[in-house]
Amino acid sequence: MTEKVLLNSKEVNVILHRLACQLIEKHLDFSDTILVGIQPRGTFLAERLKTILETEYATPEIKLGYLDITFFRDDFRRTDKPLEANKTKINFIVEDKKVIFIDDVLFTGRSIRSALTAIQSFGRPSEIELLVLIDRRFSRNLPIQPDYRGRQVDAINGEKVKVSWVENEGEDKVYLITN
């Protein structure tokens, strides 16, 4: 197995600021916009973006939630190992709000399809957008594309993209792993 660094800490930081600026361009004051991190890995990216928007761009009171999609996935019964669900934390109304799903890697699109189903439990958003750090563009099983992407990666099916966050793994890096 080989690991190739796709993004180092500095590059991840630059991308996070660019994504934050793109969000500001589209949503201005975020009064009708909600950030929703897809559990488990999208929460790190969502928290980081919220912090950047509030501290460095003086955007007040951004609503942030976490959405667990475990039991909404179409493959959750296809594995022998027990599933470990995460917690959904959405303590606000999504009805008629603009929701931005945030995840670290867009691969097949199945997680986002699950998120689209899961969010309906909390109301009907007026609009849903997708922000991802890494877009694996040649791996889609569903017609789902990001509205905001940090980096596009052409990885073949045998390769994996791993995002490490300083909050979880002690570093901000993105790796391409080949078996």
GROMACS .gro file of C-alpha atoms in nm:
model
  179
    1MET     CA    1   0.000   0.000   0.000
    2THR     CA    2   0.134   0.341  -0.094
    3GLU     CA    3   0.025   0.684   0.026
    4LYS     CA    4   0.069   0.996  -0.181
    5VAL     CA    5   0.001   1.337  -0.025
    6LEU     CA    6  -0.250   1.523  -0.241
    7LEU     CA    7  -0.287   1.825  -0.012
    8ASN     CA    8  -0.069   1.938   0.274
    9SER     CA    9  -0.181   2.150   0.570
   10LYS     CA   10  -0.115   2.483   0.398
   11GLU     CA   11  -0.304   2.379   0.084
   12VAL     CA   12  -0.601   2.257   0.292
   13ASN     CA   13  -0.608   2.593   0.472
   14VAL     CA   14  -0.604   2.788   0.144
   15ILE     CA   15  -0.889   2.574   0.008
   16LEU     CA   16  -1.095   2.622   0.325
   17HIS     CA   17  -1.064   3.000   0.293
   18ARG     CA   18  -1.155   2.988  -0.077
   19LEU     CA   19  -1.464   2.778   0.001
   20ALA     CA   20  -1.562   3.020   0.279
   21CYS     CA   21  -1.534   3.312   0.035
   22GLN     CA   22  -1.746   3.130  -0.222
   23LEU     CA   23  -2.014   3.072   0.043
   24ILE     CA   24  -2.010   3.441   0.138
   25GLU     CA   25  -2.048   3.542  -0.229
   26LYS     CA   26  -2.360   3.330  -0.263
   27HIS     CA   27  -2.519   3.359   0.085
   28LEU     CA   28  -2.399   3.700   0.216
   29ASP     CA   29  -2.528   3.716   0.576
   30PHE     CA   30  -2.639   3.350   0.615
   31SER     CA   31  -2.971   3.457   0.771
   32ASP     CA   32  -3.160   3.195   0.566
   33THR     CA   33  -2.872   2.950   0.525
   34ILE     CA   34  -2.785   2.645   0.734
   35LEU     CA   35  -2.465   2.439   0.725
   36VAL     CA   36  -2.516   2.065   0.773
   37GLY     CA   37  -2.215   1.840   0.820
   38ILE     CA   38  -2.270   1.483   0.703
   39GLN     CA   39  -2.168   1.247   0.984
   40PRO     CA   40  -1.907   1.142   1.057
   41ARG     CA   41  -1.634   1.304   0.843
   42GLY     CA   42  -1.818   1.605   0.708
   43THR     CA   43  -1.856   1.749   1.056
   44PHE     CA   44  -1.488   1.842   1.080
   45LEU     CA   45  -1.507   2.038   0.754
   46ALA     CA   46  -1.836   2.202   0.854
   47GLU     CA   47  -1.700   2.313   1.193
   48ARG     CA   48  -1.384   2.449   1.034
   49LEU     CA   49  -1.581   2.648   0.775
   50LYS     CA   50  -1.815   2.787   1.041
   51THR     CA   51  -1.516   2.903   1.247
   52ILE     CA   52  -1.350   3.067   0.946
   53LEU     CA   53  -1.672   3.242   0.843
   54GLU     CA   54  -1.740   3.374   1.193
   55THR     CA   55  -1.390   3.470   1.305
   56GLU     CA   56  -1.213   3.577   0.988
   57TYR     CA   57  -1.505   3.710   0.783
   58ALA     CA   58  -1.725   3.842   1.069
   59THR     CA   59  -2.031   3.644   0.964
   60PRO     CA   60  -2.261   3.636   1.270
   61GLU     CA   61  -2.447   3.336   1.410
   62ILE     CA   62  -2.418   3.070   1.145
   63LYS     CA   63  -2.644   2.773   1.214
   64LEU     CA   64  -2.461   2.440   1.203
   65GLY     CA   65  -2.608   2.094   1.233
   66TYR     CA   66  -2.490   1.735   1.197
   67LEU     CA   67  -2.683   1.475   1.001
   68ASP     CA   68  -2.642   1.101   1.052
   69ILE     CA   69  -2.732   0.906   0.738
   70THR     CA   70  -2.647   0.555   0.860
   71PHE     CA   71  -2.997   0.407   0.840
   72PHE     CA   72  -3.090   0.599   0.526
   73ARG     CA   73  -2.815   0.436   0.320
   74ASP     CA   74  -2.922   0.184   0.055
   75ASP     CA   75  -2.640  -0.052   0.155
   76PHE     CA   76  -2.676  -0.057   0.534
   77ARG     CA   77  -2.810  -0.413   0.539
   78ARG     CA   78  -2.545  -0.547   0.303
   79THR     CA   79  -2.269  -0.582   0.558
   80ASP     CA   80  -2.206  -0.840   0.825
   81LYS     CA   81  -2.044  -0.600   1.069
   82PRO     CA   82  -2.274  -0.407   1.302
   83LEU     CA   83  -2.332  -0.047   1.209
   84GLU     CA   84  -2.231   0.231   1.443
   85ALA     CA   85  -2.468   0.521   1.408
   86ASN     CA   86  -2.363   0.877   1.483
   87LYS     CA   87  -2.580   1.146   1.635
   88THR     CA   88  -2.795   1.381   1.437
   89LYS     CA   89  -2.790   1.728   1.586
   90ILE     CA   90  -3.025   1.964   1.408
   91ASN     CA   91  -3.192   2.187   1.665
   92PHE     CA   92  -3.348   2.435   1.424
   93ILE     CA   93  -3.609   2.440   1.151
   94VAL     CA   94  -3.493   2.369   0.795
   95GLU     CA   95  -3.832   2.454   0.643
   96ASP     CA   96  -3.784   2.713   0.366
   97LYS     CA   97  -3.412   2.752   0.449
   98LYS     CA   98  -3.113   2.711   0.221
   99VAL     CA   99  -2.925   2.401   0.337
  100ILE     CA  100  -2.563   2.339   0.248
  101PHE     CA  101  -2.459   1.975   0.289
  102ILE     CA  102  -2.092   1.950   0.378
  103ASP     CA  103  -1.883   1.634   0.337
  104ASP     CA  104  -1.514   1.560   0.304
  105VAL     CA  105  -1.515   1.336  -0.007
  106LEU     CA  106  -1.776   1.297  -0.280
  107PHE     CA  107  -1.733   0.946  -0.417
  108THR     CA  108  -2.033   0.754  -0.554
  109GLY     CA  109  -2.300   1.006  -0.449
  110ARG     CA  110  -2.484   0.750  -0.235
  111SER     CA  111  -2.416   0.933   0.093
  112ILE     CA  112  -2.561   1.252  -0.048
  113ARG     CA  113  -2.869   1.067  -0.177
  114SER     CA  114  -2.911   0.934   0.178
  115ALA     CA  115  -2.871   1.284   0.321
  116LEU     CA  116  -3.139   1.415   0.085
  117THR     CA  117  -3.378   1.155   0.225
  118ALA     CA  118  -3.275   1.208   0.588
  119ILE     CA  119  -3.311   1.588   0.585
  120GLN     CA  120  -3.680   1.554   0.496
  121SER     CA  121  -3.742   1.451   0.858
  122PHE     CA  122  -3.663   1.810   0.958
  123GLY     CA  123  -3.874   1.995   0.703
  124ARG     CA  124  -3.857   2.097   0.341
  125PRO     CA  125  -3.564   2.325   0.258
  126SER     CA  126  -3.610   2.586  -0.013
  127GLU     CA  127  -3.276   2.484  -0.164
  128ILE     CA  128  -3.001   2.230  -0.102
  129GLU     CA  129  -2.640   2.275  -0.209
  130LEU     CA  130  -2.338   2.050  -0.172
  131LEU     CA  131  -1.988   2.148  -0.058
  132VAL     CA  132  -1.706   1.892  -0.058
  133LEU     CA  133  -1.335   1.916   0.006
  134ILE     CA  134  -1.253   1.641  -0.247
  135ASP     CA  135  -1.455   1.553  -0.557
  136ARG     CA  136  -1.372   1.211  -0.703
  137ARG     CA  137  -1.533   1.289  -1.035
  138PHE     CA  138  -1.501   0.952  -1.213
  139SER     CA  139  -1.663   0.745  -0.939
  140ARG     CA  140  -2.027   0.852  -0.945
  141ASN     CA  141  -2.313   0.601  -0.934
  142LEU     CA  142  -2.574   0.877  -0.914
  143PRO     CA  143  -2.610   1.211  -1.097
  144ILE     CA  144  -2.491   1.421  -0.801
  145GLN     CA  145  -2.239   1.703  -0.841
  146PRO     CA  146  -2.100   1.950  -0.587
  147ASP     CA  147  -2.185   2.319  -0.594
  148TYR     CA  148  -1.857   2.396  -0.416
  149ARG     CA  149  -1.547   2.178  -0.439
  150GLY     CA  150  -1.207   2.217  -0.284
  151ARG     CA  151  -1.012   1.994  -0.521
  152GLN     CA  152  -1.106   1.754  -0.798
  153VAL     CA  153  -0.923   1.422  -0.790
  154ASP     CA  154  -0.910   1.165  -1.066
  155ALA     CA  155  -0.882   0.844  -0.865
  156ILE     CA  156  -0.960   0.505  -1.013
  157ASN     CA  157  -1.177   0.260  -0.820
  158GLY     CA  158  -0.888   0.076  -0.654
  159GLU     CA  159  -0.755   0.399  -0.506
  160LYS     CA  160  -0.889   0.563  -0.193
  161VAL     CA  161  -0.885   0.924  -0.083
  162LYS     CA  162  -0.831   0.978   0.288
  163VAL     CA  163  -0.880   1.317   0.453
  164SER     CA  164  -0.703   1.366   0.785
  165TRP     CA  165  -0.819   1.647   1.013
  166VAL     CA  166  -0.610   1.792   1.293
  167GLU     CA  167  -0.911   1.750   1.526
  168ASN     CA  168  -0.926   1.376   1.462
  169GLU     CA  169  -0.593   1.246   1.326
  170GLY     CA  170  -0.364   1.527   1.441
  171GLU     CA  171  -0.291   1.671   1.095
  172ASP     CA  172  -0.460   1.841   0.804
  173LYS     CA  173  -0.369   1.636   0.497
  174VAL     CA  174  -0.532   1.456   0.210
  175TYR     CA  175  -0.384   1.127   0.088
  176LEU     CA  176  -0.434   0.913  -0.219
  177ILE     CA  177  -0.394   0.552  -0.109
  178THR     CA  178  -0.317   0.278  -0.359
  179ASN     CA  179  -0.333  -0.090  -0.265
   0.00000   0.00000   0.00000
